[in-house]
Coordinates of C-alpha atoms in Angstrom, one line a residue:
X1 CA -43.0 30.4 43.2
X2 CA -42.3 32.1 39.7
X3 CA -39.3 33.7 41.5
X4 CA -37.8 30.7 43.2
X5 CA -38.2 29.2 39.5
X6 CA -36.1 32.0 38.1
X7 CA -33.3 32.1 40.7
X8 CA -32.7 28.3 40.3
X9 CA -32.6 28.6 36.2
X10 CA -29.7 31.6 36.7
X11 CA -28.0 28.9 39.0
X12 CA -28.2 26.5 36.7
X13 CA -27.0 28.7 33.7
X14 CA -24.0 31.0 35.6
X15 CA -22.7 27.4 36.6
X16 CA -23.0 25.9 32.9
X17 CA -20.8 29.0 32.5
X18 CA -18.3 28.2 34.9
X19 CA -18.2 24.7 33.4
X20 CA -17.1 26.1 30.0
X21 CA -14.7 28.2 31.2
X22 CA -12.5 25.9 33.0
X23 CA -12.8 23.7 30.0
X24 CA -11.6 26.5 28.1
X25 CA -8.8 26.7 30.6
X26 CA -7.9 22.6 30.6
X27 CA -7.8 23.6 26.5
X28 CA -5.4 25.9 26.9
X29 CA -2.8 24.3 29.1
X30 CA -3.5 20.6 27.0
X31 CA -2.4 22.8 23.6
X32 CA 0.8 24.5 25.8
X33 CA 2.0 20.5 27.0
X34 CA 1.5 19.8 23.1
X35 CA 3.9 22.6 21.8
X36 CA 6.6 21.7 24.3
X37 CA 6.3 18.1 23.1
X38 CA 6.7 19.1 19.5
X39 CA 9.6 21.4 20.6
X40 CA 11.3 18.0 21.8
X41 CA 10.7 16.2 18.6
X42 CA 11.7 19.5 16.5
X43 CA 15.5 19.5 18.9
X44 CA 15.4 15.6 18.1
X45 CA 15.4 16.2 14.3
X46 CA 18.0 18.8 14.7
X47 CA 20.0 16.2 17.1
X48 CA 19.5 13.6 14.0
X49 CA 20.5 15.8 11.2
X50 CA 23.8 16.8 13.3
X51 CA 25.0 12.9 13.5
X52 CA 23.6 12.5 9.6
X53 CA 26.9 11.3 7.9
X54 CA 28.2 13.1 4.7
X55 CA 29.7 11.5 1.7
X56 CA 30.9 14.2 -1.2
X57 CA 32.2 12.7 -4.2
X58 CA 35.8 14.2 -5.2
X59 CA 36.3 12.6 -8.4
X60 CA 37.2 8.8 -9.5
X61 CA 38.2 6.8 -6.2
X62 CA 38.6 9.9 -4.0
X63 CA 36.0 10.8 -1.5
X64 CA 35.2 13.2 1.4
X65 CA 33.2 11.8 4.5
X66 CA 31.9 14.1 7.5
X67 CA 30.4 13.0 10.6
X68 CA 29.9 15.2 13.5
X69 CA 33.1 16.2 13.7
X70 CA 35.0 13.7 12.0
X71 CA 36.4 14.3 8.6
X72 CA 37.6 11.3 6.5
X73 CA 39.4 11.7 3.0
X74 CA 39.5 8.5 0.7
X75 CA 42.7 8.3 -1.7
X76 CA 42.7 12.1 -1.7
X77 CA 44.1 13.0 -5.4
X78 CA 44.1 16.3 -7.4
X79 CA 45.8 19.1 -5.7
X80 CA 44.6 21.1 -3.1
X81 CA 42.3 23.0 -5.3
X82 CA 40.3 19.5 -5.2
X83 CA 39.7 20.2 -1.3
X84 CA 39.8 23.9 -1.4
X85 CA 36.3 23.7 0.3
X86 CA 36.4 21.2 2.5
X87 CA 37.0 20.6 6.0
X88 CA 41.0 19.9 7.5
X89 CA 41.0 15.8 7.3
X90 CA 40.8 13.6 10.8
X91 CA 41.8 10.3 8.7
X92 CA 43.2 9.9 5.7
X93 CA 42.7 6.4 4.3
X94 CA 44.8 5.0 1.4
X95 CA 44.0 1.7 -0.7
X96 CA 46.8 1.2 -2.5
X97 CA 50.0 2.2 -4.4
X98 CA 49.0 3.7 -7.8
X99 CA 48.7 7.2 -8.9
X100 CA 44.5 7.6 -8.5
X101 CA 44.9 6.8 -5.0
X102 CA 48.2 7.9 -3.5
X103 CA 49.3 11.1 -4.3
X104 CA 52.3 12.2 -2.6
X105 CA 52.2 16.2 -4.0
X106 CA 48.5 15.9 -2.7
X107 CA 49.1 15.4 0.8
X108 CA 51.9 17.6 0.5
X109 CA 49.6 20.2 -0.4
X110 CA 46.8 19.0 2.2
X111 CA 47.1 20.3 6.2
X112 CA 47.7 16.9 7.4
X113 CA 49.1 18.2 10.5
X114 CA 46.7 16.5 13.3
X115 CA 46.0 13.9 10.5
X116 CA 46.2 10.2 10.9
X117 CA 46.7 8.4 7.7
X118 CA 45.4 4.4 7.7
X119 CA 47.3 2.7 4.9
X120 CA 48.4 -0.6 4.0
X121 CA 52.4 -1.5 4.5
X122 CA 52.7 -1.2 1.0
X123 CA 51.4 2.6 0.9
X124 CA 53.8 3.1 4.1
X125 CA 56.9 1.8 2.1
X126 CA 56.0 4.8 -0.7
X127 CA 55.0 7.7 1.5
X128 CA 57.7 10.6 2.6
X129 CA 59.7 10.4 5.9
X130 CA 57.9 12.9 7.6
X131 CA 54.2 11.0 7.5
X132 CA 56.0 8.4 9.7
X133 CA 54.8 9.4 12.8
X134 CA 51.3 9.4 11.6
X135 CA 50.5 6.1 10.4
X136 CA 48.0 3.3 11.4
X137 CA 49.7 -0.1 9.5
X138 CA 46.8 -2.4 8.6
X139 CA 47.1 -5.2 6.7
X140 CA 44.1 -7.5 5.5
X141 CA 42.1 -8.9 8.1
X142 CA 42.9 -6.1 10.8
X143 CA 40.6 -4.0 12.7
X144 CA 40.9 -0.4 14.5
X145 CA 39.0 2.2 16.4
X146 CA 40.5 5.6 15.3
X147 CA 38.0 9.4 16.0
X148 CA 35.1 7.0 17.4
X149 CA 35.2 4.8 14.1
X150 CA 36.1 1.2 13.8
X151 CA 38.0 0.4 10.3
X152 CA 38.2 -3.2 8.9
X153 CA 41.0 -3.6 6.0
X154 CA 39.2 -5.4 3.3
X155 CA 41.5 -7.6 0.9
X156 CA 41.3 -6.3 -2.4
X157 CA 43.3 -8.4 -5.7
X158 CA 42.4 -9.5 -9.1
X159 CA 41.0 -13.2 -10.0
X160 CA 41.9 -12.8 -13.8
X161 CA 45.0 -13.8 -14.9
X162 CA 45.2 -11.5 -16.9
X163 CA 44.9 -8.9 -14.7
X164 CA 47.0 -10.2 -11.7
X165 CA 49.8 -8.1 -12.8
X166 CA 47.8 -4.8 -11.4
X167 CA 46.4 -6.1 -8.0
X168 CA 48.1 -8.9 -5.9
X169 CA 46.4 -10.0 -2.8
X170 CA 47.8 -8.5 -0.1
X171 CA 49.0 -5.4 -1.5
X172 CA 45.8 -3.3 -0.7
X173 CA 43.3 -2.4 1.4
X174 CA 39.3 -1.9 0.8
X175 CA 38.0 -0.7 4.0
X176 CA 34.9 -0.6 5.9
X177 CA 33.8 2.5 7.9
X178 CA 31.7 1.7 11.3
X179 CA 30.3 4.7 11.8
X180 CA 27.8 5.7 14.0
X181 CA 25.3 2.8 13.1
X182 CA 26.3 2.3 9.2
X183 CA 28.5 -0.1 8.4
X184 CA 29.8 1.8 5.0
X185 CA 32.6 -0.5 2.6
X186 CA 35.0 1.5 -0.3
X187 CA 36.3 -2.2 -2.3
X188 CA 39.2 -0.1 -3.7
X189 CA 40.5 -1.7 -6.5
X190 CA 39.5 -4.8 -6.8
X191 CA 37.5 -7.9 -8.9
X192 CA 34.5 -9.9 -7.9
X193 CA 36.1 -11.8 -4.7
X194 CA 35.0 -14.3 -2.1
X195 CA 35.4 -11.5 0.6
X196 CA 33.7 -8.6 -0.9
X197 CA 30.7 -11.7 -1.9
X198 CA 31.5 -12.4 1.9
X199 CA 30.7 -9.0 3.5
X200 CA 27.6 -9.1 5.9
X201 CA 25.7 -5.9 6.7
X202 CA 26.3 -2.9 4.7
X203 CA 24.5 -0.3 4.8
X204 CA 26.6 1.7 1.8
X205 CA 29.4 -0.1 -0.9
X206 CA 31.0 2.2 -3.2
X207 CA 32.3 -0.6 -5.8
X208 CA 34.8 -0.1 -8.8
X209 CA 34.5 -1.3 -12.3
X210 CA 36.6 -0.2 -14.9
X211 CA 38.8 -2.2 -17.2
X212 CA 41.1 -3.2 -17.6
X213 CA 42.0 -2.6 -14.2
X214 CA 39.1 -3.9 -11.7
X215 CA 36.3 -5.9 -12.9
X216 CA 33.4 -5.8 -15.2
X217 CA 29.6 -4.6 -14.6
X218 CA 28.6 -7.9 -14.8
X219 CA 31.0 -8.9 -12.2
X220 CA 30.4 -5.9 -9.9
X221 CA 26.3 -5.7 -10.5
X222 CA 26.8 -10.1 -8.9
X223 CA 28.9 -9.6 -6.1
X224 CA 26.6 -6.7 -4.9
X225 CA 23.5 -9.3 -5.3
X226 CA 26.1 -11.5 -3.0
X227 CA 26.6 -9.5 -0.2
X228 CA 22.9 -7.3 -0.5
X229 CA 24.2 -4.2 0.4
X230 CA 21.1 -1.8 0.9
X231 CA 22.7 1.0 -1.4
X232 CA 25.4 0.7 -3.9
X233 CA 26.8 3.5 -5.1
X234 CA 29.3 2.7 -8.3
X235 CA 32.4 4.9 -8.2
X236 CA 36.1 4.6 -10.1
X237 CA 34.5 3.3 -13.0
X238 CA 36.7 5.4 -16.0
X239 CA 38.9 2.9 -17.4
X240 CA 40.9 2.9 -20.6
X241 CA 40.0 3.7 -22.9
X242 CA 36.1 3.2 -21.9
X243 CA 34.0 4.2 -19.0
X244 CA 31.7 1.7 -17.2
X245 CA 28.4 1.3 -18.3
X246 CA 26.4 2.8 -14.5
X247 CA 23.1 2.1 -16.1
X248 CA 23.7 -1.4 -16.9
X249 CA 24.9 -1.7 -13.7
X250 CA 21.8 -0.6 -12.2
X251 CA 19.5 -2.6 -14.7
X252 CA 21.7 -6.2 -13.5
X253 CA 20.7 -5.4 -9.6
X254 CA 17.5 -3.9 -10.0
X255 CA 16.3 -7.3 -12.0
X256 CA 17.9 -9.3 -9.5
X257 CA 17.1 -7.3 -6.2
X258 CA 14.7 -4.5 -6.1
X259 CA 15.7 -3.9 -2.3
X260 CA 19.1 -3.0 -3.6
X261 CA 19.1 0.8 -4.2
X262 CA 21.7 1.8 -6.4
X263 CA 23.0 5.8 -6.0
X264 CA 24.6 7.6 -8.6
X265 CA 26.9 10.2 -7.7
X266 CA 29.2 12.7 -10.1
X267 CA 32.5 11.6 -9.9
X268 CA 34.2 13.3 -12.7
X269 CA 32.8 16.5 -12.3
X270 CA 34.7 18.1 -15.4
X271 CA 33.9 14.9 -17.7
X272 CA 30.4 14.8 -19.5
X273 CA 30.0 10.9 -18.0

């Protein structure tokens, strides 16, 4: 009887044994399913950060945008040293006529060759012979899908009439970039006006203010609280003879919208404001 006793208790225990083991086994596969799963969320990240859209400030009104592989310049100005490190341009989009936004011996200097420039007429009627073949015309109001991005031509003028003399309605172009899934607006040069208070979903507004040119921070910092972009990121703000005061700018919409975030980028890299 004592050895029947024992027999059954080295069952009981070699099977309890048995039992671990394959536990130990259903373990190890469970935690080899859990790494490939995190290896699918870590090539997701990677996917994101790939279609992650780039803005680099160049200096005043002139910026660089990459997407995938899609490069935008806005109002490129300075020379090719001022691009020596970026990418060879897509797009080139132009606001308007003046000197901090069209430069003619910067595109000269620029590989434009499989570029296409969106400008307004105005721009068109200033720019060399040879660019003719290259142009997208859009006027106010107009909309087009160039490299996978959708462009609106944003009116940009002055309301002051003092200032009418610098920006007459029609001239210019602001623009908004649909890229991806941001809607991302450049107001060019421009005052406080019932379009750009108008605008409905953007994600990013780079807005002017510098007089006595554009507008005032007062003016800029109540449109933005308009038209609720969710970042605002003040650029072309040296005027003459004063710079724009960003911080106040920021102060106005924080008090009015904390949802508002407003970015500071450098945009005069070789000027201590």
């Amino acid at each position: 009887m004592r050895i029947k006793e024992l027999l059954v208790l080295l069952f009981v225990v070699t099977m309890a044994f048995s039992c671990k083991e394959v536990k130990k086994s259903d373990t190890v596969i469970d935690t080899s399913e859990e790494l490939e799963e995190n290896k699918s969320v870590t090539d997701i990240i990677k996917e994101r950060k790939a279609d992650e859209i780039e803005i680099i400030p160049i200096e005043h009104a002139t910026a660089v945008i990459e997407w995938n592989d899609v490069v935008i310049y806005i109002d490129p100005t300075g020379g090719a040293a001022a691009f020596e490190r970026q990418k060879i341009p897509t797009l080139i989009l132009i606001t308007d006529i003046h000197g901090d936004h069209l430069n003619v011996e910067t595109l000269d200097a620029l590989d434009t060759s499989n570029c296409t420039f969106v400008v307004p007429q105005a721009v068109a009627d200033e720019l060399p012979e040879k660019y003719a073949s290259q142009l997208e015309i859009m006027e106010n109001g107009m909309s087009k899908k160039l490299a996978k991005i959708t462009i609106e031509a944003i009116p940009m003028y002055n309301l002051r009439k003092e200032a009418l003399k610098f920006h007459t309605k029609g001239r210019g172009n602001g623009y908004v970039l649909n890229i991806d899934n941001e809607r991302i607006y450049f107001s060019g040069d421009t005052e406080d006006i019932p379009e750009m208070r108008s605008l409905k979903n953007i994600d990013k507004a780079f807005v002017c203010m510098n007089l006595p040119y554009t507008m005032t921070v007062e003016s800029a910092a109540s449109a933005v609280l308009d038209f609720k972009p969710k970042q605002v990121y003040p650029y072309h703000y040296r005027g003459k003879p004063d710079v724009s005061d960003v911080a106040k700018l920021k102060q106005l919409v924080d008090a009015g919208n904390q949802d508002i975030e407003v970015v500071q980028l450098d945009w005069y890299p070789n000027d201590e404001y």
